[in-house]
PDB file of C-alpha atoms in Angstrom:
ATOM      1  CA  MET C  38      -0.068  -0.201  -0.075  1.00 50.00           C
ATOM      2  CA  SER C  39       1.043   3.457  -0.923  1.00 54.00           C
ATOM      3  CA  ASP C  40       0.857   6.619   1.423  1.00 61.00           C
ATOM      4  CA  GLN C  41       0.445   8.659  -1.641  1.00 67.00           C
ATOM      5  CA  GLN C  42      -2.855  10.805  -2.239  1.00 70.00           C
ATOM      6  CA  PRO C  43      -5.044   9.742  -5.190  1.00 65.00           C
ATOM      7  CA  SER C  44      -5.169  12.019  -7.916  1.00 70.00           C
ATOM      8  CA  GLY C  45      -8.188  14.346  -8.488  1.00 74.00           C
ATOM      9  CA  TRP C  46      -8.618  12.790 -11.974  1.00 73.00           C
ATOM     10  CA  ALA C  47      -8.718   9.065 -10.517  1.00 70.00           C
ATOM     11  CA  ILE C  48     -11.377  10.339  -7.989  1.00 76.00           C
ATOM     12  CA  GLY C  49     -13.240  12.110 -10.874  1.00 80.00           C
ATOM     13  CA  TYR C  50     -13.220   9.120 -12.906  1.00 79.00           C
ATOM     14  CA  THR C  51     -14.773   6.730 -10.128  1.00 79.00           C
ATOM     15  CA  ALA C  52     -17.296   9.456  -9.414  1.00 83.00           C
ATOM     16  CA  PHE C  53     -18.232   9.641 -13.066  1.00 83.00           C
ATOM     17  CA  ALA C  54     -18.711   5.941 -12.979  1.00 82.00           C
ATOM     18  CA  GLY C  55     -20.910   6.201  -9.921  1.00 83.00           C
ATOM     19  CA  ILE C  56     -22.849   9.055 -11.430  1.00 87.00           C
ATOM     20  CA  MET C  57     -23.214   7.034 -14.536  1.00 83.00           C
ATOM     21  CA  MET C  58     -24.337   4.008 -13.181  1.00 82.00           C
ATOM     22  CA  VAL C  59     -27.266   5.960 -11.239  1.00 87.00           C
ATOM     23  CA  LEU C  60     -28.179   7.469 -14.402  1.00 87.00           C
ATOM     24  CA  MET C  61     -28.054   4.477 -16.336  1.00 81.00           C
ATOM     25  CA  GLY C  62     -29.995   2.632 -13.754  1.00 86.00           C
ATOM     26  CA  GLY C  63     -32.641   5.357 -13.953  1.00 91.00           C
ATOM     27  CA  TRP C  64     -32.879   5.102 -17.752  1.00 86.00           C
ATOM     28  CA  TRP C  65     -33.275   1.379 -17.692  1.00 84.00           C
ATOM     29  CA  VAL C  66     -36.066   1.870 -15.017  1.00 91.00           C
ATOM     30  CA  ILE C  67     -37.757   4.203 -17.387  1.00 90.00           C
ATOM     31  CA  ALA C  68     -37.431   2.050 -20.228  1.00 85.00           C
ATOM     32  CA  GLY C  69     -38.784  -0.803 -18.357  1.00 87.00           C
ATOM     33  CA  LEU C  70     -41.759   0.909 -16.902  1.00 90.00           C
ATOM     34  CA  VAL C  71     -42.488   2.437 -20.416  1.00 87.00           C
ATOM     35  CA  GLY C  72     -42.604  -1.143 -22.031  1.00 82.00           C
ATOM     36  CA  LEU C  73     -44.668  -2.307 -19.168  1.00 82.00           C
ATOM     37  CA  PHE C  74     -47.468   0.528 -19.304  1.00 83.00           C
ATOM     38  CA  ASN C  75     -47.468   1.082 -23.045  1.00 77.00           C
ATOM     39  CA  SER C  76     -46.373  -2.125 -24.801  1.00 67.00           C
ATOM     40  CA  VAL C  77     -46.959  -0.416 -28.486  1.00 63.00           C
ATOM     41  CA  PHE C  78     -44.217   2.298 -27.831  1.00 66.00           C
ATOM     42  CA  TYR C  79     -41.400   0.226 -28.745  1.00 62.00           C
ATOM     43  CA  ALA C  80     -41.215  -0.367 -32.706  1.00 58.00           C
ATOM     44  CA  VAL C  81     -40.020  -3.767 -33.820  1.00 58.00           C
ATOM     45  CA  SER C  82     -39.159  -3.910 -37.360  1.00 58.00           C
ATOM     46  CA  LEU C  83     -37.218  -7.259 -38.131  1.00 58.00           C
ATOM     47  CA  SER C  84     -36.659 -10.707 -36.727  1.00 60.00           C
ATOM     48  CA  TRP C  85     -33.687 -10.924 -34.674  1.00 54.00           C
ATOM     49  CA  ILE C  86     -32.034 -13.569 -32.878  1.00 48.00           C
ATOM     50  CA  PHE C  87     -32.751 -12.041 -29.420  1.00 52.00           C
ATOM     51  CA  GLN C  88     -36.378 -11.572 -30.107  1.00 60.00           C
ATOM     52  CA  PHE C  89     -38.471 -11.521 -26.963  1.00 62.00           C
ATOM     53  CA  ASP C  90     -42.019 -10.131 -26.097  1.00 70.00           C
ATOM     54  CA  ILE C  91     -42.064  -6.348 -25.350  1.00 73.00           C
ATOM     55  CA  SER C  92     -43.050  -7.155 -21.850  1.00 77.00           C
ATOM     56  CA  THR C  93     -40.247  -9.604 -21.109  1.00 79.00           C
ATOM     57  CA  TRP C  94     -37.731  -6.905 -22.207  1.00 78.00           C
ATOM     58  CA  ALA C  95     -39.582  -4.412 -20.055  1.00 83.00           C
ATOM     59  CA  TRP C  96     -39.199  -6.670 -17.169  1.00 87.00           C
ATOM     60  CA  ILE C  97     -35.337  -7.110 -17.878  1.00 84.00           C
ATOM     61  CA  HIS C  98     -34.724  -3.549 -18.133  1.00 83.00           C
ATOM     62  CA  LEU C  99     -36.641  -2.669 -14.870  1.00 89.00           C
ATOM     63  CA  ILE C 100     -34.803  -5.306 -12.714  1.00 90.00           C
ATOM     64  CA  VAL C 101     -31.432  -4.441 -14.246  1.00 84.00           C
ATOM     65  CA  GLY C 102     -32.080  -0.780 -13.716  1.00 87.00           C
ATOM     66  CA  ILE C 103     -32.970  -1.184 -10.160  1.00 90.00           C
ATOM     67  CA  ILE C 104     -29.664  -3.081  -9.554  1.00 86.00           C
ATOM     68  CA  ILE C 105     -27.534  -0.721 -11.352  1.00 81.00           C
ATOM     69  CA  LEU C 106     -29.188   2.167  -9.521  1.00 87.00           C
ATOM     70  CA  VAL C 107     -28.515   0.700  -6.218  1.00 86.00           C
ATOM     71  CA  ALA C 108     -25.150  -0.314  -6.960  1.00 83.00           C
ATOM     72  CA  GLY C 109     -24.183   3.157  -8.243  1.00 83.00           C
ATOM     73  CA  PHE C 110     -25.222   4.482  -4.886  1.00 86.00           C
ATOM     74  CA  PHE C 111     -23.233   2.290  -2.991  1.00 83.00           C
ATOM     75  CA  LEU C 112     -20.183   2.684  -4.967  1.00 82.00           C
ATOM     76  CA  PHE C 113     -19.693   6.027  -3.349  1.00 82.00           C
ATOM     77  CA  THR C 114     -19.001   4.225  -0.098  1.00 80.00           C
ATOM     78  CA  GLY C 115     -15.606   3.039  -1.555  1.00 76.00           C
ATOM     79  CA  ALA C 116     -16.514  -0.367  -0.961  1.00 75.00           C
ATOM     80  CA  THR C 117     -14.893  -3.259  -2.837  1.00 80.00           C
ATOM     81  CA  TRP C 118     -17.894  -5.371  -3.527  1.00 80.00           C
ATOM     82  CA  ALA C 119     -19.606  -2.148  -4.928  1.00 79.00           C
ATOM     83  CA  ARG C 120     -16.819  -2.011  -7.304  1.00 84.00           C
ATOM     84  CA  VAL C 121     -16.972  -5.420  -8.296  1.00 86.00           C
ATOM     85  CA  VAL C 122     -20.769  -5.493  -8.658  1.00 82.00           C
ATOM     86  CA  GLY C 123     -20.416  -2.346 -10.702  1.00 85.00           C
ATOM     87  CA  VAL C 124     -18.091  -3.992 -13.174  1.00 89.00           C
ATOM     88  CA  ILE C 125     -20.132  -7.048 -13.408  1.00 91.00           C
ATOM     89  CA  LEU C 126     -23.515  -5.182 -13.813  1.00 84.00           C
ATOM     90  CA  ALA C 127     -21.827  -2.736 -16.280  1.00 84.00           C
ATOM     91  CA  ILE C 128     -21.038  -5.813 -18.491  1.00 91.00           C
ATOM     92  CA  LEU C 129     -24.246  -7.290 -18.191  1.00 84.00           C
ATOM     93  CA  ALA C 130     -25.809  -4.004 -19.066  1.00 80.00           C
ATOM     94  CA  GLY C 131     -23.775  -3.551 -22.060  1.00 87.00           C
ATOM     95  CA  LEU C 132     -24.744  -7.221 -23.305  1.00 88.00           C
ATOM     96  CA  ALA C 133     -28.207  -6.415 -22.530  1.00 81.00           C
ATOM     97  CA  ALA C 134     -28.224  -3.295 -24.420  1.00 84.00           C
ATOM     98  CA  PHE C 135     -26.512  -5.098 -27.581  1.00 88.00           C
ATOM     99  CA  ALA C 136     -29.264  -7.247 -27.541  1.00 83.00           C
ATOM    100  CA  TRP C 137     -31.621  -4.276 -27.431  1.00 79.00           C
ATOM    101  CA  LEU C 138     -30.303  -2.956 -30.467  1.00 85.00           C
ATOM    102  CA  PRO C 139     -33.011  -3.781 -32.732  1.00 81.00           C
ATOM    103  CA  TYR C 140     -35.558  -1.936 -30.599  1.00 76.00           C
ATOM    104  CA  TYR C 141     -34.062   1.329 -30.160  1.00 81.00           C
ATOM    105  CA  PRO C 142     -30.552   1.416 -31.407  1.00 88.00           C
ATOM    106  CA  PHE C 143     -29.303   4.893 -30.298  1.00 91.00           C
ATOM    107  CA  TRP C 144     -30.197   4.151 -26.813  1.00 85.00           C
ATOM    108  CA  ALA C 145     -28.654   0.743 -26.823  1.00 88.00           C
ATOM    109  CA  ILE C 146     -25.399   2.464 -28.362  1.00 93.00           C
ATOM    110  CA  LEU C 147     -25.440   4.843 -25.588  1.00 89.00           C
ATOM    111  CA  PHE C 148     -25.805   2.102 -22.922  1.00 85.00           C
ATOM    112  CA  ILE C 149     -22.795   0.335 -24.524  1.00 91.00           C
ATOM    113  CA  ALA C 150     -20.929   3.395 -24.327  1.00 91.00           C
ATOM    114  CA  ILE C 151     -21.572   4.017 -20.878  1.00 85.00           C
ATOM    115  CA  SER C 152     -20.930   0.650 -19.661  1.00 85.00           C
ATOM    116  CA  ILE C 153     -17.452   0.710 -21.411  1.00 89.00           C
ATOM    117  CA  GLY C 154     -16.845   3.794 -19.490  1.00 84.00           C
ATOM    118  CA  VAL C 155     -18.004   2.537 -16.247  1.00 83.00           C
ATOM    119  CA  ILE C 156     -15.949  -0.643 -16.371  1.00 88.00           C
ATOM    120  CA  TRP C 157     -12.823   1.308 -17.371  1.00 85.00           C
ATOM    121  CA  ALA C 158     -13.096   3.723 -14.549  1.00 83.00           C
ATOM    122  CA  LEU C 159     -13.889   1.109 -11.852  1.00 85.00           C
ATOM    123  CA  THR C 160     -11.061  -1.117 -13.067  1.00 85.00           C
ATOM    124  CA  THR C 161      -8.447   1.336 -13.351  1.00 81.00           C
ATOM    125  CA  HIS C 162      -9.225   4.121 -10.505  1.00 67.00           C
ATOM    126  CA  GLY C 163     -12.074   2.299  -8.531  1.00 59.00           C
ATOM    127  CA  HIS C 164      -9.836   2.079  -5.286  1.00 60.00           C
ATOM    128  CA  ASP C 165      -9.430   5.920  -5.332  1.00 57.00           C
ATOM    129  CA  ILE C 166     -12.653   6.980  -4.074  1.00 60.00           C
ATOM    130  CA  ALA C 167     -12.469   5.201  -0.776  1.00 56.00           C
ATOM    131  CA  MET C 168     -12.545   7.443   2.436  1.00 47.00           C
TER     132      MET C 168
END
C-alpha cells in the first residue's frame, strides 16, 4: 500500500462511474416502465436472434435498472464489493443493451458506451474513491 494521495482525476473517474451507473439505472427503469405500461411504444421491425416479447424486455430493463441504480449509490461508499458488482452489472448491462439494438439503436449504443466507460473507470481507478 502506498501513502500517496489519489489524484483528483482518479477520484473524478470513479465518481463519473458512480454517477453514470445511477443515470443508466434510472434510464433502464424508465425504459422498463414504459414497456410495461405502453407495450406499443417500442417499434419492432425485423426478426432478430434475441427476439422477446416487449413485456419480457420491459421486466429485464426494470430489474437490471434497479440493481444498477442501487449499486451506483453504494459505489460512493468506496467498498470493494460495490466496484466488483458495478463492473459485473456494467458488463451485463452492455450485453443486454447489445441485444436491445434492434428495438432502439440510439439508446442501446449509448448504454453500451456508458457501460464501457464505467468498466474502465472502476477497474483502473475504482479504489481511489475510498475515504
